[in-house]
PDB file of C-alpha atoms and ligand atoms in Angstrom:
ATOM      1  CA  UNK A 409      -3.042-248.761-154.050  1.00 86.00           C
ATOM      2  CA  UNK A 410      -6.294-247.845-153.732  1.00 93.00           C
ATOM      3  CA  UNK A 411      -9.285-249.674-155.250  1.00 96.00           C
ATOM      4  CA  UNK A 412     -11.593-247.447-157.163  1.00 95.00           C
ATOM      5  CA  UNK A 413     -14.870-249.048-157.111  1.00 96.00           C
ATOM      6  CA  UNK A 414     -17.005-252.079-158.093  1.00 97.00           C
ATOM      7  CA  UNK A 415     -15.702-252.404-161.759  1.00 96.00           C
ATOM      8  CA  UNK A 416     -18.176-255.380-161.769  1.00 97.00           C
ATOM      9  CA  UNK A 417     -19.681-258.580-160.452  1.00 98.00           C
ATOM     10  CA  UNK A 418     -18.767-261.841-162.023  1.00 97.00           C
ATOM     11  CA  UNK A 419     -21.847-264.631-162.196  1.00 98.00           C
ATOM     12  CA  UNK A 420     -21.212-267.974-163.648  1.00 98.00           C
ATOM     13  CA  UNK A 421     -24.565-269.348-165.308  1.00 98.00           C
ATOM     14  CA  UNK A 422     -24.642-272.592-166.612  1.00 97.00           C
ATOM     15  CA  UNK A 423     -26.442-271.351-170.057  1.00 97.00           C
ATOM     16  CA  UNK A 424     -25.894-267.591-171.346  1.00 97.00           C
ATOM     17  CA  UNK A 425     -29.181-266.804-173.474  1.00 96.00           C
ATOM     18  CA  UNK A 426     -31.104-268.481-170.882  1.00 97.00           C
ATOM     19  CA  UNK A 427     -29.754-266.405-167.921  1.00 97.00           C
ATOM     20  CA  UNK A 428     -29.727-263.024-170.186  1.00 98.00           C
ATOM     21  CA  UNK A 429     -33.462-263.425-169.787  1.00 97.00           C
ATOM     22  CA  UNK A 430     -33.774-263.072-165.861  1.00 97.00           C
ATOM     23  CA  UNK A 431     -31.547-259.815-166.458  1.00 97.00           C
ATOM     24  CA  UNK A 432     -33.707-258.274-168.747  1.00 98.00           C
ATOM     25  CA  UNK A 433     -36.987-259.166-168.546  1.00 97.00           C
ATOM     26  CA  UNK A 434     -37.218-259.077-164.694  1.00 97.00           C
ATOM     27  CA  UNK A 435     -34.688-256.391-163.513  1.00 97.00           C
ATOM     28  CA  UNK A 436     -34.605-254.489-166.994  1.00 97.00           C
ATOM     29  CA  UNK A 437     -31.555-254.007-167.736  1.00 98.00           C
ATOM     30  CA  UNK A 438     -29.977-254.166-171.253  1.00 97.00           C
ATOM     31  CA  UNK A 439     -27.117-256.173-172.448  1.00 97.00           C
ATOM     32  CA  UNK A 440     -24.639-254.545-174.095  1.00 97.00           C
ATOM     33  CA  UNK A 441     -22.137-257.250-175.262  1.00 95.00           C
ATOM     34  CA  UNK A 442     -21.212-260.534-175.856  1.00 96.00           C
ATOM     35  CA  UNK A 443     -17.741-262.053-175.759  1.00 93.00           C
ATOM     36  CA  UNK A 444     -15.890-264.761-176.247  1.00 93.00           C
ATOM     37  CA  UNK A 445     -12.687-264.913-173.926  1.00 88.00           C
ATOM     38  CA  UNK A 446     -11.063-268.116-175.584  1.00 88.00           C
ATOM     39  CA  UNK A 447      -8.167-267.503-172.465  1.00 83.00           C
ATOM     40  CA  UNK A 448     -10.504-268.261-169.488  1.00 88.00           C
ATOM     41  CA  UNK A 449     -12.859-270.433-171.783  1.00 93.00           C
ATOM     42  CA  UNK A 450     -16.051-268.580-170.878  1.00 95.00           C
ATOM     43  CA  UNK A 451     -18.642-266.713-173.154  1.00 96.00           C
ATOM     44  CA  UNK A 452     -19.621-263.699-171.237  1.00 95.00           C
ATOM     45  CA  UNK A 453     -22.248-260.848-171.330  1.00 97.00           C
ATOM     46  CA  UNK A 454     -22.104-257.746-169.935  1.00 97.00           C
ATOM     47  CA  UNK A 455     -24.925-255.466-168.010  1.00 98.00           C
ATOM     48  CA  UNK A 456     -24.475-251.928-167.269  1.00 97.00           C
ATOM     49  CA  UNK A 457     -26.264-250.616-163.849  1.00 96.00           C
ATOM     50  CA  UNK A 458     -25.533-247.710-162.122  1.00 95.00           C
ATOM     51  CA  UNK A 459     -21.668-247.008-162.101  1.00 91.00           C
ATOM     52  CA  UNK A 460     -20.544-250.941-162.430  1.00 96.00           C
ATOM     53  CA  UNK A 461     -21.587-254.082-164.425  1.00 97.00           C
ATOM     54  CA  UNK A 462     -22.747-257.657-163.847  1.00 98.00           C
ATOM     55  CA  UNK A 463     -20.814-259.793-166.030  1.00 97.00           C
ATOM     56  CA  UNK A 464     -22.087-263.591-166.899  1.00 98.00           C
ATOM     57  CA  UNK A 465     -19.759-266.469-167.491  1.00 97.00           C
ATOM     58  CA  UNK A 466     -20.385-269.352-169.252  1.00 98.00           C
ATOM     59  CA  UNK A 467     -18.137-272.079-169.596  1.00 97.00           C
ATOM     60  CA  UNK A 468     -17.128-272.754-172.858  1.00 96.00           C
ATOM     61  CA  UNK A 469     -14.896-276.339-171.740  1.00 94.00           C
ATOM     62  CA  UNK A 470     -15.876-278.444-168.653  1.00 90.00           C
ATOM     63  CA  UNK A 471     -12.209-277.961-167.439  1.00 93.00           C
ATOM     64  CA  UNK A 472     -11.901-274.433-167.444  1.00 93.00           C
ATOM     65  CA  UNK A 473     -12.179-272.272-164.553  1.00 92.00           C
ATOM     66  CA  UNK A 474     -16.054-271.685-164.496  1.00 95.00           C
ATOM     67  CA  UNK A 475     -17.144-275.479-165.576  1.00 96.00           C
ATOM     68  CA  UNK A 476     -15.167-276.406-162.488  1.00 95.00           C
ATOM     69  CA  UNK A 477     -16.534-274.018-160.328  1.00 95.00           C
ATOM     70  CA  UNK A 478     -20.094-274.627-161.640  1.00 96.00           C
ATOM     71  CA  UNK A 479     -18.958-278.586-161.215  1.00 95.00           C
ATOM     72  CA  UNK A 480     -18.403-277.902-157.360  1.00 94.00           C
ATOM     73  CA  UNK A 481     -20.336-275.342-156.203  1.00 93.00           C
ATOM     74  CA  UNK A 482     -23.222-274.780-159.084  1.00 96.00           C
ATOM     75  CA  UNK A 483     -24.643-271.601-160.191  1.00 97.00           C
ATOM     76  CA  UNK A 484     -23.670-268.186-158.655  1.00 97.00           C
ATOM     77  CA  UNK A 485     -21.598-265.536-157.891  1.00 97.00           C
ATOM     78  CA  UNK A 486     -18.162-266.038-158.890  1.00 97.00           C
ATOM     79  CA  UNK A 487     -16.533-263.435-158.549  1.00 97.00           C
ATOM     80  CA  UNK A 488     -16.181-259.200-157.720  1.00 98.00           C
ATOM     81  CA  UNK A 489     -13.545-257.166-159.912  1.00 97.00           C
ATOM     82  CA  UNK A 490     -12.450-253.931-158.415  1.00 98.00           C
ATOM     83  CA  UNK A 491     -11.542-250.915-160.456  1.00 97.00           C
ATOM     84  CA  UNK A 492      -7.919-250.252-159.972  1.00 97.00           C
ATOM     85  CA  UNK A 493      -5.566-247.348-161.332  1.00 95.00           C
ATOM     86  CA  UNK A 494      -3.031-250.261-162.968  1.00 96.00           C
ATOM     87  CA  UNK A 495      -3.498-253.674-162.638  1.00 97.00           C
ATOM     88  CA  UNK A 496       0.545-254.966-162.436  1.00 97.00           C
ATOM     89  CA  UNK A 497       1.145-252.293-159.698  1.00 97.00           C
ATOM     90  CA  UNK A 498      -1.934-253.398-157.967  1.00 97.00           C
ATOM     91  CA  UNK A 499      -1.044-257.231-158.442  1.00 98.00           C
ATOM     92  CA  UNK A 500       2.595-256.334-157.185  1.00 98.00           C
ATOM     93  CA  UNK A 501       1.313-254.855-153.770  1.00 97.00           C
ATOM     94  CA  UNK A 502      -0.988-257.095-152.961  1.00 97.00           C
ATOM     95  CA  UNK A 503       1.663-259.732-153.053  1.00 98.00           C
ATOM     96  CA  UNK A 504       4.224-257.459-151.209  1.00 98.00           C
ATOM     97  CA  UNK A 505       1.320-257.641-148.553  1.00 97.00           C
ATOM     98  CA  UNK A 506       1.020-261.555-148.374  1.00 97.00           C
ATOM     99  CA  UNK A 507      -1.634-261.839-150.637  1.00 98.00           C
ATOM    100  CA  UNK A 508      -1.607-264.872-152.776  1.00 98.00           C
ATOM    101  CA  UNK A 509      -2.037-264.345-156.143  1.00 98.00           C
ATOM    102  CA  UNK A 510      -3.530-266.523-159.381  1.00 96.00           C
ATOM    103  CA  UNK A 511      -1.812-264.274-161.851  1.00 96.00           C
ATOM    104  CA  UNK A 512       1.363-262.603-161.432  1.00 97.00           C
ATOM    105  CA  UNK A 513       0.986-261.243-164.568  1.00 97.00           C
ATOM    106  CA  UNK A 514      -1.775-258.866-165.432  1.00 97.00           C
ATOM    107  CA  UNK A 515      -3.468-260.258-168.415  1.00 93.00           C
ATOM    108  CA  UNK A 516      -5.832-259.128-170.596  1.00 90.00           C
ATOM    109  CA  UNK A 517      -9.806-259.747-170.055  1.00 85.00           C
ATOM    110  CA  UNK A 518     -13.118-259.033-171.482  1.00 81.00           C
ATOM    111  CA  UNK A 519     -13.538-255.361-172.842  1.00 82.00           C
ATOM    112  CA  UNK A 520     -10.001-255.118-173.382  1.00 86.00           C
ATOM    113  CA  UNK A 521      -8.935-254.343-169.978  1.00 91.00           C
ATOM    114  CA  UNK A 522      -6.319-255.552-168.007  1.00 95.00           C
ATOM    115  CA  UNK A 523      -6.791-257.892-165.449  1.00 95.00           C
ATOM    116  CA  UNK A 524      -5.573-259.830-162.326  1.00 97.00           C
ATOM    117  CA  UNK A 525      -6.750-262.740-160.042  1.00 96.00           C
ATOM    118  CA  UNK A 526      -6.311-262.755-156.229  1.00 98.00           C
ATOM    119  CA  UNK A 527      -6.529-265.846-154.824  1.00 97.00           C
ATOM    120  CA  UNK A 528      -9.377-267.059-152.226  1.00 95.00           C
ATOM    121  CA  UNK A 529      -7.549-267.981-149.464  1.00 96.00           C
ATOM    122  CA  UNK A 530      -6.093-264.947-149.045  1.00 96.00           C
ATOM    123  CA  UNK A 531      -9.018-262.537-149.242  1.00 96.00           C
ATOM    124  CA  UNK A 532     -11.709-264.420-146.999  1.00 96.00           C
ATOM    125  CA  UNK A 533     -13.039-266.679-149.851  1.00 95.00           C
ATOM    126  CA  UNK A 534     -13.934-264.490-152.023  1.00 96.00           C
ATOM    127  CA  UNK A 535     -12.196-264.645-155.775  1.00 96.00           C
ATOM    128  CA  UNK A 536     -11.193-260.965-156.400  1.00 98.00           C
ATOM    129  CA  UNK A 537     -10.037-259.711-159.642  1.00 97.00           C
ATOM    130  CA  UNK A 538      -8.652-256.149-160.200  1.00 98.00           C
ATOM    131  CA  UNK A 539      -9.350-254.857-163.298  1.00 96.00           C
ATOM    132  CA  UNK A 540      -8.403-251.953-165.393  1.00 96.00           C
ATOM    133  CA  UNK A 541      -7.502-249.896-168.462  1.00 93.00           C
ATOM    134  CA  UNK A 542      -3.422-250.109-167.597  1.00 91.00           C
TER     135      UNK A 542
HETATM  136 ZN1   ZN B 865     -14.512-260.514-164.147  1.00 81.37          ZN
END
């Protein structure tokens, strides 16, 4: 496995509309969508910029994964997705490796894409998801 590039950079903001503005009006860029993931209770929207995206979450239920993490740690950078070829075969290896894993599963995500949680502790504190269309 080989990861492919940045598929995109995962921000959780405690209000959506309100942190659309900083995106736009200061670094110009346009947003292209807004979802609903009921799965992962989170509204997101999604910025294109170069070749990869920034992607805000907003929690849509304090217990969900992003009111927690906004709970403990506030505001920020949640996560970075990397583009990978297919997400199950990518999970798979990483686990054959030692990796702990979130989801064993690939699931699906925003956009309609597959996608897969690594866990923290095994890739130096920093939640990695691989994403992809397979
Ligand atoms: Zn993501």
């Amino acid at each position: 496995m080989k990861a492919k590039s940045i598929e995109h950079i995962g921000i959780a903001v405690e209000n959506l509309e309100e942190s659309i503005v900083y995106y736009t009006e200061v670094l110009g860029l346009t947003c292209y969508a807004i979802e609903e993931v009921a799965d992962q209770k989170v509204r997101t929207a999604f910025f294109k910029i170069g070749n990869t995206k920034i992607e805000l979450l907003e929690s849509t239920d304090p217990n969900g994964p992003i009111g927690k993490f906004i709970d403990k740690k506030g505001p920020g950078i949640h996560h970075i997705a990397f583009a990978v070829e297919k997400v199950q075969e990518a999970l798979n290896e990483a686990q054959a490796k030692g990796v702990q894993l979130i989801d064993k599963q690939a699931r699906l995500g925003a956009e309609n894409l597959k996608i897969g949680f690594l866990h923290p502790k095994s890739t130096g504190g920093v939640l990695t998801e691989f994403c992809g269309e397979e």
